[in-house]
Coordinates of C-alpha atoms and ligand atoms in Angstrom, one line a residue:
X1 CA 11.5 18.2 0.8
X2 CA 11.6 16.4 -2.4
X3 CA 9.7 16.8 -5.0
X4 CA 9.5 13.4 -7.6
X5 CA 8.2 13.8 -11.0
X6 CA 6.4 10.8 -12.4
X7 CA 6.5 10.2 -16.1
X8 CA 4.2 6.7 -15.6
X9 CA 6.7 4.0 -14.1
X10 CA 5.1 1.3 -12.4
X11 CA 7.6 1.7 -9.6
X12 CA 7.6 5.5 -9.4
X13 CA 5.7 4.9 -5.7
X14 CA 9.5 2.5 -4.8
X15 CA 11.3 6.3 -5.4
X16 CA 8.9 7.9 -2.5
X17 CA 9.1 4.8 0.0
X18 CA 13.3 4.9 -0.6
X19 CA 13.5 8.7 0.1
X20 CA 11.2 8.9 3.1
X21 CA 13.1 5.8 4.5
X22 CA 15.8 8.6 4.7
X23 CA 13.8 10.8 7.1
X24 CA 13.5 12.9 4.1
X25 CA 9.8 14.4 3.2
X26 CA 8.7 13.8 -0.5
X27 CA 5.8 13.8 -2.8
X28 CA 4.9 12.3 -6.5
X29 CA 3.2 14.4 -8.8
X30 CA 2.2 13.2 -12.4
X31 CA 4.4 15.3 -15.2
X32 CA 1.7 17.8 -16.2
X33 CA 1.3 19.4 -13.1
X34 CA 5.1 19.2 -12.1
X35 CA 5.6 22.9 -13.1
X36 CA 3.0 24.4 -10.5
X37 CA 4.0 21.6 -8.0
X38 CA 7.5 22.5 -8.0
X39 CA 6.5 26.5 -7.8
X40 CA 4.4 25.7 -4.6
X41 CA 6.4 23.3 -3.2
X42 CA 10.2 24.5 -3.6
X43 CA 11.5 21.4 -3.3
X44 CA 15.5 21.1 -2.7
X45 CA 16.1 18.2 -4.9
X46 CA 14.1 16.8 -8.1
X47 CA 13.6 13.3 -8.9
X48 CA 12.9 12.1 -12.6
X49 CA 11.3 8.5 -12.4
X50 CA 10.9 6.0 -15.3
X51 CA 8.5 5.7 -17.7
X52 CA 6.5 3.4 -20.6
X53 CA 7.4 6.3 -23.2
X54 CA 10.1 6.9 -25.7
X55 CA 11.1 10.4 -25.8
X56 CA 12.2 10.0 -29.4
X57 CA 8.4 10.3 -30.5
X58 CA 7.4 13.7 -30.8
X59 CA 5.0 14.5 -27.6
X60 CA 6.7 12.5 -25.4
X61 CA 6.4 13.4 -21.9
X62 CA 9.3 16.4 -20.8
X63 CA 10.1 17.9 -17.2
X64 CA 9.1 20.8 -16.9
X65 CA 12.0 23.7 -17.8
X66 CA 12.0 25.4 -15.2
X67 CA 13.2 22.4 -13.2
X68 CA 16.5 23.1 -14.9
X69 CA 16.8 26.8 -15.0
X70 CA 15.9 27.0 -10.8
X71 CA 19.4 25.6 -9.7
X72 CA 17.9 22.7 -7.7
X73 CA 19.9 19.6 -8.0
X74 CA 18.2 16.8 -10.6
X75 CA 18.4 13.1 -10.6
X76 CA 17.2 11.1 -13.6
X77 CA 16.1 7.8 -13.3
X78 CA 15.8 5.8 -16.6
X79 CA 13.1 7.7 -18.2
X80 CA 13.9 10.7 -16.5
X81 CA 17.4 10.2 -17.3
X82 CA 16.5 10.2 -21.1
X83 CA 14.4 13.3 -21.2
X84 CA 17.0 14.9 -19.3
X85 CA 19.7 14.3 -22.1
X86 CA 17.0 15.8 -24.7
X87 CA 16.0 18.8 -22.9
X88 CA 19.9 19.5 -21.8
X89 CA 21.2 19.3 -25.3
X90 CA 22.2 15.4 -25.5
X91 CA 20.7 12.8 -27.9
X92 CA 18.3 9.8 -27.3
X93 CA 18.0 6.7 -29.8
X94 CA 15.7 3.7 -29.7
X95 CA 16.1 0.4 -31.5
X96 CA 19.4 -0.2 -29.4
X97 CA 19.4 -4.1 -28.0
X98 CA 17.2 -3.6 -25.2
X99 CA 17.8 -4.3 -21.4
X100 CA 15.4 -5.7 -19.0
X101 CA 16.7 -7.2 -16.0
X102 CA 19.9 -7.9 -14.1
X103 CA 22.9 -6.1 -15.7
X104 CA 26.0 -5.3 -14.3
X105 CA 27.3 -1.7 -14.1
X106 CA 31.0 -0.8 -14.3
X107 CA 32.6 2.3 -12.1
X108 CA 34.6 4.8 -14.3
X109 CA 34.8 7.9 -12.1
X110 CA 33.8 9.1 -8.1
X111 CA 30.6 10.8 -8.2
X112 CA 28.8 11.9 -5.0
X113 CA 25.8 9.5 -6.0
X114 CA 28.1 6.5 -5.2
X115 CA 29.6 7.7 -2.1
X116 CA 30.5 4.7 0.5
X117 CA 29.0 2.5 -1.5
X118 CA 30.5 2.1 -5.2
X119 CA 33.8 2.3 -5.9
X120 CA 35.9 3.3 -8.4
X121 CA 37.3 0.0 -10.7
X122 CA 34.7 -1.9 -9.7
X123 CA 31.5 -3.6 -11.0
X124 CA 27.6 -4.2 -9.3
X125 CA 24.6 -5.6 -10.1
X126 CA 21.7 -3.5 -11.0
X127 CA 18.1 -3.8 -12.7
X128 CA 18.0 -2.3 -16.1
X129 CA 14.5 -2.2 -17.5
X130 CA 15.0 0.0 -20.8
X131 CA 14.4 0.1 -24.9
X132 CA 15.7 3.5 -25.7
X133 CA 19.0 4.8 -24.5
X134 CA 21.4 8.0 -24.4
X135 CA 23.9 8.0 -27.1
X136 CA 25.4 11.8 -26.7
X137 CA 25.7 13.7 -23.5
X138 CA 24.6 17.0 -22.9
X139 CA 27.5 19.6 -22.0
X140 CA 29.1 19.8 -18.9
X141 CA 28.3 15.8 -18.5
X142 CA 30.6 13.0 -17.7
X143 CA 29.7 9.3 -17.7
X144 CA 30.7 7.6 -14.1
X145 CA 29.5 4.6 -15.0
X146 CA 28.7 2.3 -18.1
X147 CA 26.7 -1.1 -18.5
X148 CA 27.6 -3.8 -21.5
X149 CA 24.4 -2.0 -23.6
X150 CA 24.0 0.8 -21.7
X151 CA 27.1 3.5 -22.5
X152 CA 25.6 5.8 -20.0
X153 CA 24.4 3.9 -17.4
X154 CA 25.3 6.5 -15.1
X155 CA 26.3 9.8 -15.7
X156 CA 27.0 13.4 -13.6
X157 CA 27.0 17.2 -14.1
X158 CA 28.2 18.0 -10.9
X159 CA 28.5 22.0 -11.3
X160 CA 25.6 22.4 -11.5
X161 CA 24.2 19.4 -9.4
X162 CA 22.5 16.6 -11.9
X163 CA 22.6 13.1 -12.3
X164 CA 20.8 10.6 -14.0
X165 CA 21.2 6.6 -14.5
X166 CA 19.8 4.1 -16.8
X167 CA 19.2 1.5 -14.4
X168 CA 16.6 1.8 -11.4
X169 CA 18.4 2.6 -8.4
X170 CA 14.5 1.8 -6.4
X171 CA 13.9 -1.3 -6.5
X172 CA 15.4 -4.3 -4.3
X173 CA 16.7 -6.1 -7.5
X174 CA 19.5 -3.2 -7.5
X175 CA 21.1 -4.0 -4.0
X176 CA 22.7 -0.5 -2.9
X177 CA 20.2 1.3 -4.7
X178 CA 18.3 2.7 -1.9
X179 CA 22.0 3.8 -0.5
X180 CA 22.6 6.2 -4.2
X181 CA 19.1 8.0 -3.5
X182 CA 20.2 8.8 0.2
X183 CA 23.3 9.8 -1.1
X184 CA 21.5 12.1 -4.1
X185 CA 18.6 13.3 -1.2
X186 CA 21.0 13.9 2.2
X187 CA 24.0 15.0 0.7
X188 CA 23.3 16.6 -2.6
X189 CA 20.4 18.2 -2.1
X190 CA 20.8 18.7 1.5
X191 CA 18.0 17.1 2.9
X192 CA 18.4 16.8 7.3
X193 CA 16.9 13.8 7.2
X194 CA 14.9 14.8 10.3
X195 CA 10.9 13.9 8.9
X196 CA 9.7 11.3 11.4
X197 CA 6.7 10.2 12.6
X198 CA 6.7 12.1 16.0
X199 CA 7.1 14.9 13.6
X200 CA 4.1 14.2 11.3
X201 CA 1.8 13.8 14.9
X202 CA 2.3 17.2 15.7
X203 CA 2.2 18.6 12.0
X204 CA -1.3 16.6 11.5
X205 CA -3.3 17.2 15.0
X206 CA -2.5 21.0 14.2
X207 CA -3.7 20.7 10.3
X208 CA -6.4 18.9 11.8
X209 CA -7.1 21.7 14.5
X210 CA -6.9 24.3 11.8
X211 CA -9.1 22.8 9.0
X212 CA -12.3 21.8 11.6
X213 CA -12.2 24.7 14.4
X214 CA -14.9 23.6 16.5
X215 CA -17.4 21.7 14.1
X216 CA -18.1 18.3 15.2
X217 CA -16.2 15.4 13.5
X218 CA -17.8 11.3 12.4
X219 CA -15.8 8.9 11.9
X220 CA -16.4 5.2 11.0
X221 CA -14.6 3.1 12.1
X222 CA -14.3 -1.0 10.3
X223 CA -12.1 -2.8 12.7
X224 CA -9.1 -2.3 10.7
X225 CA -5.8 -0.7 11.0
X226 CA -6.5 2.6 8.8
X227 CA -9.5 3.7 10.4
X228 CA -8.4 3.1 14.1
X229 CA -5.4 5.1 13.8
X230 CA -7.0 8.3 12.1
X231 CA -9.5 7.8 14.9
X232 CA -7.1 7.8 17.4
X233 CA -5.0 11.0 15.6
X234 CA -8.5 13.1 15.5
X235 CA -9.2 12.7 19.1
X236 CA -5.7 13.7 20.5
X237 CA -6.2 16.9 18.4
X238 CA -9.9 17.9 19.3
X239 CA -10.9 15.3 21.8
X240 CA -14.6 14.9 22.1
X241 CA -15.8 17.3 19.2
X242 CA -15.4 13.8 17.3
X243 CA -17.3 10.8 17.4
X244 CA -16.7 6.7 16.2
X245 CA -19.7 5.3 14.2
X246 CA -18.5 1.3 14.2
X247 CA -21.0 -0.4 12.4
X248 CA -20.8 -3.8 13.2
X249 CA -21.7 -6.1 10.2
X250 CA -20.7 -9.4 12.0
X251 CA -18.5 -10.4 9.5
X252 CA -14.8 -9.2 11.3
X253 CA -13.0 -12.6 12.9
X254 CA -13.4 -14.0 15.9
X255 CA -13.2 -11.2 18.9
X256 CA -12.4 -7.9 16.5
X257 CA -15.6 -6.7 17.3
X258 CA -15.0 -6.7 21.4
X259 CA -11.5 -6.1 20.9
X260 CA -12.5 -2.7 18.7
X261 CA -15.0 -1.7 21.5
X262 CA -12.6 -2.2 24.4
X263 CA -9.8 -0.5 22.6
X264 CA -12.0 2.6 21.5
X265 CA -14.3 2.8 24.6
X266 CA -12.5 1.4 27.5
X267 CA -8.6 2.3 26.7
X268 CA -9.0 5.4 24.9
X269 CA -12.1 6.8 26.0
X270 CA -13.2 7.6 22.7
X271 CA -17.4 8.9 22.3
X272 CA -18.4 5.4 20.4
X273 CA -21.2 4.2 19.1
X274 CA -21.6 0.5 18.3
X275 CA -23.7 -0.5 16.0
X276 CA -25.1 -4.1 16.0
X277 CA -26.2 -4.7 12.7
X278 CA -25.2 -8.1 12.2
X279 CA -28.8 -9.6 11.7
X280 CA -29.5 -6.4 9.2
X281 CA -26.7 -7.9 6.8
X282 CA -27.6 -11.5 7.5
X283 CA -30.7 -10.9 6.6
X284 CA -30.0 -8.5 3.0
X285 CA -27.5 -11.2 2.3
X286 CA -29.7 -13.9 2.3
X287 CA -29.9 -16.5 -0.4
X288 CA -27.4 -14.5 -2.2
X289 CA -24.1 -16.2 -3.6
X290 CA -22.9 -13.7 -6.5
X291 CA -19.6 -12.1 -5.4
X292 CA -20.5 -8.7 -6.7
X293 CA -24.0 -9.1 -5.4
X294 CA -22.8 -9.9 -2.3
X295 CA -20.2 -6.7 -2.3
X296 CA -22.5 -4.4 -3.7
X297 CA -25.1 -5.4 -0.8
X298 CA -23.1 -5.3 1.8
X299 CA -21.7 -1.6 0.5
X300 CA -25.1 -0.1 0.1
X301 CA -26.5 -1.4 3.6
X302 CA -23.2 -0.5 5.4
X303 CA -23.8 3.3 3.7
X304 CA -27.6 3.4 4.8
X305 CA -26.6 2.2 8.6
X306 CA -24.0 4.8 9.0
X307 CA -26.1 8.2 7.4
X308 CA -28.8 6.7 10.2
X309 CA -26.6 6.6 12.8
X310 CA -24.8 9.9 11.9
X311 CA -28.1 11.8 11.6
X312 CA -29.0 10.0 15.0
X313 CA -25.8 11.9 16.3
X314 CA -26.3 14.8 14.7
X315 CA -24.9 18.5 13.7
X316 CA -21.5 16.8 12.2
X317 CA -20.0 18.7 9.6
X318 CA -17.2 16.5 9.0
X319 CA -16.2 12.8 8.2
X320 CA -12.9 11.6 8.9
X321 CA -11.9 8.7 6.3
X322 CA -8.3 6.6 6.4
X323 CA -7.5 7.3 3.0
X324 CA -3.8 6.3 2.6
X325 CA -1.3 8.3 0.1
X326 CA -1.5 4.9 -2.3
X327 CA -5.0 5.8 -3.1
X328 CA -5.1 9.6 -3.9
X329 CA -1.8 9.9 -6.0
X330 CA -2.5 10.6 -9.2
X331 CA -1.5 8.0 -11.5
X332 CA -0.2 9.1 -15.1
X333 CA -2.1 7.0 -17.2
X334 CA -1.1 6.5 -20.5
X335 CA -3.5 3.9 -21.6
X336 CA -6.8 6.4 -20.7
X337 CA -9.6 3.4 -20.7
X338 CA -10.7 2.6 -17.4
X339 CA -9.3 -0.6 -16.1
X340 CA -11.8 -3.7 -15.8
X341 CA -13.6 -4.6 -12.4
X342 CA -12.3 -7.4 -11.0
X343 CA -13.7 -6.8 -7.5
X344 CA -15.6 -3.9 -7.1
X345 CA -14.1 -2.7 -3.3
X346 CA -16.3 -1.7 -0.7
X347 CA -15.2 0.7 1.7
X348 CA -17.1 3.9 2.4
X349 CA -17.0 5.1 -1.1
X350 CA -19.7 7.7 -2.1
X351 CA -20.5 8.4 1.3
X352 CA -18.9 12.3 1.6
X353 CA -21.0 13.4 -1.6
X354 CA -24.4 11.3 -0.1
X355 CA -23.9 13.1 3.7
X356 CA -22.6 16.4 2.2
X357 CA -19.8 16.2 4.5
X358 CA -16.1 17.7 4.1
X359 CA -13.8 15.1 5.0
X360 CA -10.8 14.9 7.3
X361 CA -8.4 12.4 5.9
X362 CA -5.2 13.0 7.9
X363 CA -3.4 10.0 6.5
X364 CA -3.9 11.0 3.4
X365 CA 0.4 11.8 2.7
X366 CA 1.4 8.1 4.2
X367 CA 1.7 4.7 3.2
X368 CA 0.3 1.9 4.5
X369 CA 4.0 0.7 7.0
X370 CA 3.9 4.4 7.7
X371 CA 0.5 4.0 9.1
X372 CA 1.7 1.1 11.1
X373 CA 4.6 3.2 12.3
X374 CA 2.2 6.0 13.6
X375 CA 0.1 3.5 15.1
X376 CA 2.6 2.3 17.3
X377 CA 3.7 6.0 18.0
X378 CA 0.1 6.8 19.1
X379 CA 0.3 3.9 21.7
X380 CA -2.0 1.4 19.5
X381 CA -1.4 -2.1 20.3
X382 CA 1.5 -3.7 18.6
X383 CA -0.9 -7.3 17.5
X384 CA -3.3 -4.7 16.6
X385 CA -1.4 -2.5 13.7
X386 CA 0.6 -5.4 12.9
X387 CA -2.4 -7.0 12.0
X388 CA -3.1 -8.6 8.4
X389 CA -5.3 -6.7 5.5
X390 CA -8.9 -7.7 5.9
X391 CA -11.5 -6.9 3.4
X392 CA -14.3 -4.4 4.0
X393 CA -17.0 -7.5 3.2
X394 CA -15.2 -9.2 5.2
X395 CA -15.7 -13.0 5.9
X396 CA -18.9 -13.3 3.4
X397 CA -16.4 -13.3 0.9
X398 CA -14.5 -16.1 2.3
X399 CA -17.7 -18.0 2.5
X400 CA -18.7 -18.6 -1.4
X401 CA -22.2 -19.8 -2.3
X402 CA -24.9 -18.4 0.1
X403 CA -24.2 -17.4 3.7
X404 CA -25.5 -18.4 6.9
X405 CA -24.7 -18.0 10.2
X406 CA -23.7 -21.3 11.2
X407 CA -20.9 -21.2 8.4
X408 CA -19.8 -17.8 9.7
X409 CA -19.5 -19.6 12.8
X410 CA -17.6 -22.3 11.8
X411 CA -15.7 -20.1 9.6
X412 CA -14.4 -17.6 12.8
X413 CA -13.8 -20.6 14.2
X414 CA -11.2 -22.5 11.7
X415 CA -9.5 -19.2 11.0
X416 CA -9.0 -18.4 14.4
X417 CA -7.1 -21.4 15.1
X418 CA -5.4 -21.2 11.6
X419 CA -3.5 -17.7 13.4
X420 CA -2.8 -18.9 16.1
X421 CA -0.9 -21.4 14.7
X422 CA 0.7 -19.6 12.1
X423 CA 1.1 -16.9 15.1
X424 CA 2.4 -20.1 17.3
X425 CA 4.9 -21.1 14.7
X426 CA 6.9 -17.6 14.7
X427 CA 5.0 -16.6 10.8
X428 CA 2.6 -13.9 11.3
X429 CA 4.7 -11.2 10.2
X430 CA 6.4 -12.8 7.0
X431 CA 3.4 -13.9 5.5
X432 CA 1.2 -11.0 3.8
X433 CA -2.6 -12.1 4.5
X434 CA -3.6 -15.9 6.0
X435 CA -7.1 -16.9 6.1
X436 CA -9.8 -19.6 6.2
X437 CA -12.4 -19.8 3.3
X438 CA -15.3 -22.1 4.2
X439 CA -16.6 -23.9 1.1
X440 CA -20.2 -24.6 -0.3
X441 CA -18.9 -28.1 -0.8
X442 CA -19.8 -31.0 1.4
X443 CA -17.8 -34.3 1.5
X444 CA -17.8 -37.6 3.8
X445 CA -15.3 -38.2 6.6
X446 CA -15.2 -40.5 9.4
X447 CA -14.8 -39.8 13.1
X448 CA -14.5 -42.5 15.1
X449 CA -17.4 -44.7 14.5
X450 CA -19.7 -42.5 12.8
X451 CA -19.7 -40.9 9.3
X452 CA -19.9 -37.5 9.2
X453 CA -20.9 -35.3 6.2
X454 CA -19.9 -31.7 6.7
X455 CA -18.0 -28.8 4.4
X456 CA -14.6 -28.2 3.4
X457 CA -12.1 -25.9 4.8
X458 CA -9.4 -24.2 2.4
X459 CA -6.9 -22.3 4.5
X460 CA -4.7 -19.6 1.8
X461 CA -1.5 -17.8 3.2
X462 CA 0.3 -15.6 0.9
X463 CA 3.3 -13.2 0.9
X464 CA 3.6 -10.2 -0.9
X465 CA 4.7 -6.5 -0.9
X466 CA 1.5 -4.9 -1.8
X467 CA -1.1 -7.3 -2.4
X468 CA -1.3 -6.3 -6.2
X469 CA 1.0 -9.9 -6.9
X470 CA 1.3 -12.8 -4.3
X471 CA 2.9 -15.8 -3.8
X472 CA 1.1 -19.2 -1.8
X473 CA 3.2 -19.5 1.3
X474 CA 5.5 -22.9 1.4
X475 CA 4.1 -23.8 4.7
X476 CA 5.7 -27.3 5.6
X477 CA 3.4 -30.7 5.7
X478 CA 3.5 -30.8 9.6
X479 CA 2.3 -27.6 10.1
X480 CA -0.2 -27.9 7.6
X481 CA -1.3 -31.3 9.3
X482 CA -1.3 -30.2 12.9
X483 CA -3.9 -27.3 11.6
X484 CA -6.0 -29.6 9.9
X485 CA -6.5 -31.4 13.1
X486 CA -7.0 -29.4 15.0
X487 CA -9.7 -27.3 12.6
X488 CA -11.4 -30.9 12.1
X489 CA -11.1 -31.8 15.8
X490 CA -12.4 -28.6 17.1
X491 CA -14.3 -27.1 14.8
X492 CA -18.3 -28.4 14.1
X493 CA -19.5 -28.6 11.1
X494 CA -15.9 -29.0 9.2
X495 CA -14.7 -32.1 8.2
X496 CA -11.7 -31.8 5.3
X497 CA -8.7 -29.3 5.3
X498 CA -7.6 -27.8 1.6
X499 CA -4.5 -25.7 1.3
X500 CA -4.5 -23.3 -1.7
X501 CA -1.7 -23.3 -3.9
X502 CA -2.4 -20.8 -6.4
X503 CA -0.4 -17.5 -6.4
X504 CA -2.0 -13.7 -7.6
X505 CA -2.1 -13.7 -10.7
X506 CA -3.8 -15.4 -11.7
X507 CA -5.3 -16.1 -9.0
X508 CA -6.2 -13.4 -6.8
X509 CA -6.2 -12.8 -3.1
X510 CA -9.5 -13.8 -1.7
X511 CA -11.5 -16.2 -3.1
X512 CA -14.4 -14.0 -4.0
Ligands
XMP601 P1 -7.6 -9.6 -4.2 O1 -8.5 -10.6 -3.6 O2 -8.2 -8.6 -5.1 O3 -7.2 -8.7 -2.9 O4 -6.3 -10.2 -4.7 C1 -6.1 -7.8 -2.8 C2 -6.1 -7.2 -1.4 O5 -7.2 -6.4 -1.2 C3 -8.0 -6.9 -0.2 N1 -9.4 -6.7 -0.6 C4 -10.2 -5.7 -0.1 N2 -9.9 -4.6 0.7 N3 -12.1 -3.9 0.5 C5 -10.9 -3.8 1.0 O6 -10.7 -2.8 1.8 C6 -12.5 -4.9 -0.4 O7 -13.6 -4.9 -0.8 C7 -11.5 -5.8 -0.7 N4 -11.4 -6.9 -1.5 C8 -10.2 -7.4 -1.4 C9 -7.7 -8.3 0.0 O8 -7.9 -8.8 1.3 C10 -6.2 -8.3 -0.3 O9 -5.4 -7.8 0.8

């Protein structure tokens, strides 16, 4: 295993996706707690990400010692490649002409970080995103490789097993990047390179096993990819000792709701309980056309219908959540204030503390492909993990201005035969997130004869990596036509077909 140290880089999470794409097991921990991390853990390999600091201010963030004086292989990156020339004996300066972006980096030496990949005489592309940067080299170092402002852009100790760069070797922009962190995690520090998902199955149904005995097990389930496949991973490890609340807010797209009970009840055989609550959340979201209101209202019933049901149930002393590995690392924050609110999320936040409930989150190490990946392995259905992200509110925050239930209607509808298109067309996978958003907004059309008077239809389609930026998808006009005909054609109560241009930021995702 590999244990990555993260001093506050915004791509410090890139490090963890690279190394476990190497069948190599890894986890982040902020800088402060690396010391008893890296006691526990006894990692064979260390990896020093980036950072916003300098570590020519006093304070600055360091790794901890003992890193160094253990014997395990070390590999710097940017940040982490400047603290590791302070701490080793080297020097660091700042005011240097800084680099951000492409640079090119030219080979001086062979070093076991490049092997089969960079040679010796020759120059690559990287992505340099620095201020400060080395300007002496501890003892016992070599540089292997240097960069137009960037002396040290790579540089080895290889007795005793460390290497550090300037640039970051994580991120796409440098293209055989991922290829120097196999190199550093396979055959520096020895890694088999035997972590796959088959292997996490069996580690997490026995963790799961061990930690509930024979207590009874809730868990909710929302239609989407997360929840089904921690579902599914419970029951194979203590089959009916756990139960599926869905609570059905009538808000998922057209079929989910059937689909969820066929998959749960019919194929897997899965104790469920379906809730209908649909006309509950109508109802509490009546008249209401604030985004937050409507989050907050749909968040607070959602929590009331699934304490009922689980007291209904009964004698359950756990609840099994999807948390993902994205949500409980600990970021290193160097800013402190709490970010603003944008959207205030709603999944089943607050619930464990209301139920007094211990939870069972047994994708709590993975990210979000990884999930996928597990899905697949635990026989979910390939359209069904591939599936887009989809907001706990759901559609009543593709419907702005109040909701009703014919505009839900006409919304399932429109989006429904937006997929399929886009499905038809070959696109599914490369686009991030398509969706129809139904507007308050009535216009004037003609059919045939008659005029009609009916609401607009934005359809939005983006692509991105992580949904924190996006891009609008360059759908061409023909496709965008035929869907507007066919939405207009077949779908009542729609007249006029918008497509939304704007990319995250500034705008974001979803409209609400
Ligand atoms: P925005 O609209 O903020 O969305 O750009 C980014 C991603 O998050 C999803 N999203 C949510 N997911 N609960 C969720 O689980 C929510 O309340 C929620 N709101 C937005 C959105 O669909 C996109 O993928």
């Amino acid at each position: 295993k590999i244990l990555i140290v993260d001093f506050g880089s915004q791509v410090t999470q890139l490090i963890a996706r690279r190394v476990r794409e190497e069948g190599v097991y890894c986890e982040i921990v902020p800088f402060t707690k690396a010391e008893a991390a890296f006691r526990e853990q006894k990692p064979k390999g260390v990896i020093l990400s980036g950072g916003p600091e300098s570590v020519t201010v006093e304070a600055s963030p360091r790794a901890p010692q003992l890193v160094f004086d253990s014997g395990v292989p070390v590999f710097g990156i940017c940040y982490g490649q400047q603290t590791m020339a302070a701490q080793l004996g080297g020097a660091v300066e700042g005011g240097h002409h800084a680099e951000f972006g492409r640079a090119e980096v030219e080979i001086l030496a062979d070093c076991p970080l490049f092997k089969g990949v960079w040679h010796k005489g020759e120059k690559y592309p990287v992505w340099m995103s620095h201020g400060d940067r080395v300007t002496k080299l501890p003892d016992g170092f070599t540089t292997v490789a240097i960069s137009r402002n960037a002396p040290f852009a790579a540089v080895a100790d290889e007795a005793r097993r460390y290497y550090a760069v300037q640039f970051h070797p994580e991120v796409a922009h440098t293209p055989h990047g991922a290829l120097l962190i196999r190199n550093f995690v396979r055959d520096v520090a020895g890694c088999s390179g035997d972590w796959t998902m088959g292997a996490y199955r069996e580690e997490a149904i026995a963790k799961i096993r061990e930690q509930v005995g024979s207590e009874k097990v809730i868990c909710g389930l929302s239609g989407g990819v997360d929840s089904a496949v921690a579902a599914v991973l419970i029951h194979e490890a203590i089959g009916d000792q756990l139960t599926c609340v869905f609570v059905d807010h009538g808000l998922l797209r057209l079929g989910e709701a059937e689909q969820v009970v066929a998959l749960f009840r019919d194929h897997y055989n899965i104790p469920l309980v379906h809730v209908e609550a649909s006309g509950m959340f109508l109802a509490a979201l009546e008249g209401v056309s604030d985004p937050e209101v409507k989050r907050k209202t749909i968040g607070r019933l959602f929590i009331d219908v699934f304490e009922a049901e689980s007291k209904k149930i009964g004698g359950a002393k756990f609840l099994a959540q999807g948390t993902l590995y994205p949500d409980v690392i600990e970021s290193v924050s160097f800013t402190g204030g709490p970010s603003v609110t944008i959207k205030s999320h709603h999944n089943v936040g607050g619930l464990p503390e209301r139920m007094n409930m211990k939870l069972v989150e047994p994708l709590r190490e993975l990210f979000k492909d990884e999930v996928r990946v597990l899905g697949k392995e635990l026989g979910l259905p390939e359209g069904f993990v591939g599936r887009h992200p989809f907001p706990g509110p759901g559609l009543a925050i593709r419907c702005p201005g109040t909701i009703t239930g014919e505009k839900l209607e006409a919304l399932r509808k429109a989006d429904a035969i937006y997929l399929d298109e886009i499905r038809q067309a070959g696109l599914y996978d490369t686009i991030w997130q398509a969706f129809a958003v139904i507007l308050p907004v009535k216009t004037v059309g003609v059919m045939g004869d008659g005029r009609t008077y009916d609401h607009v239809c934005a359809l939005r389609a983006v692509t991105s990596v992580d949904g924190m930026t996006a891009d609008f998808y360059p759908f061409d006009m023909a496709f965008l036509g035929r869907v507007a005909t066919r939405i207009i054609n077949e779908v009542k109560g729609i007249n006029r077909v918008t497509y939304d241009i704007t990319s995250k930021p500034p705008g974001t995702i979803e409209w609400e």
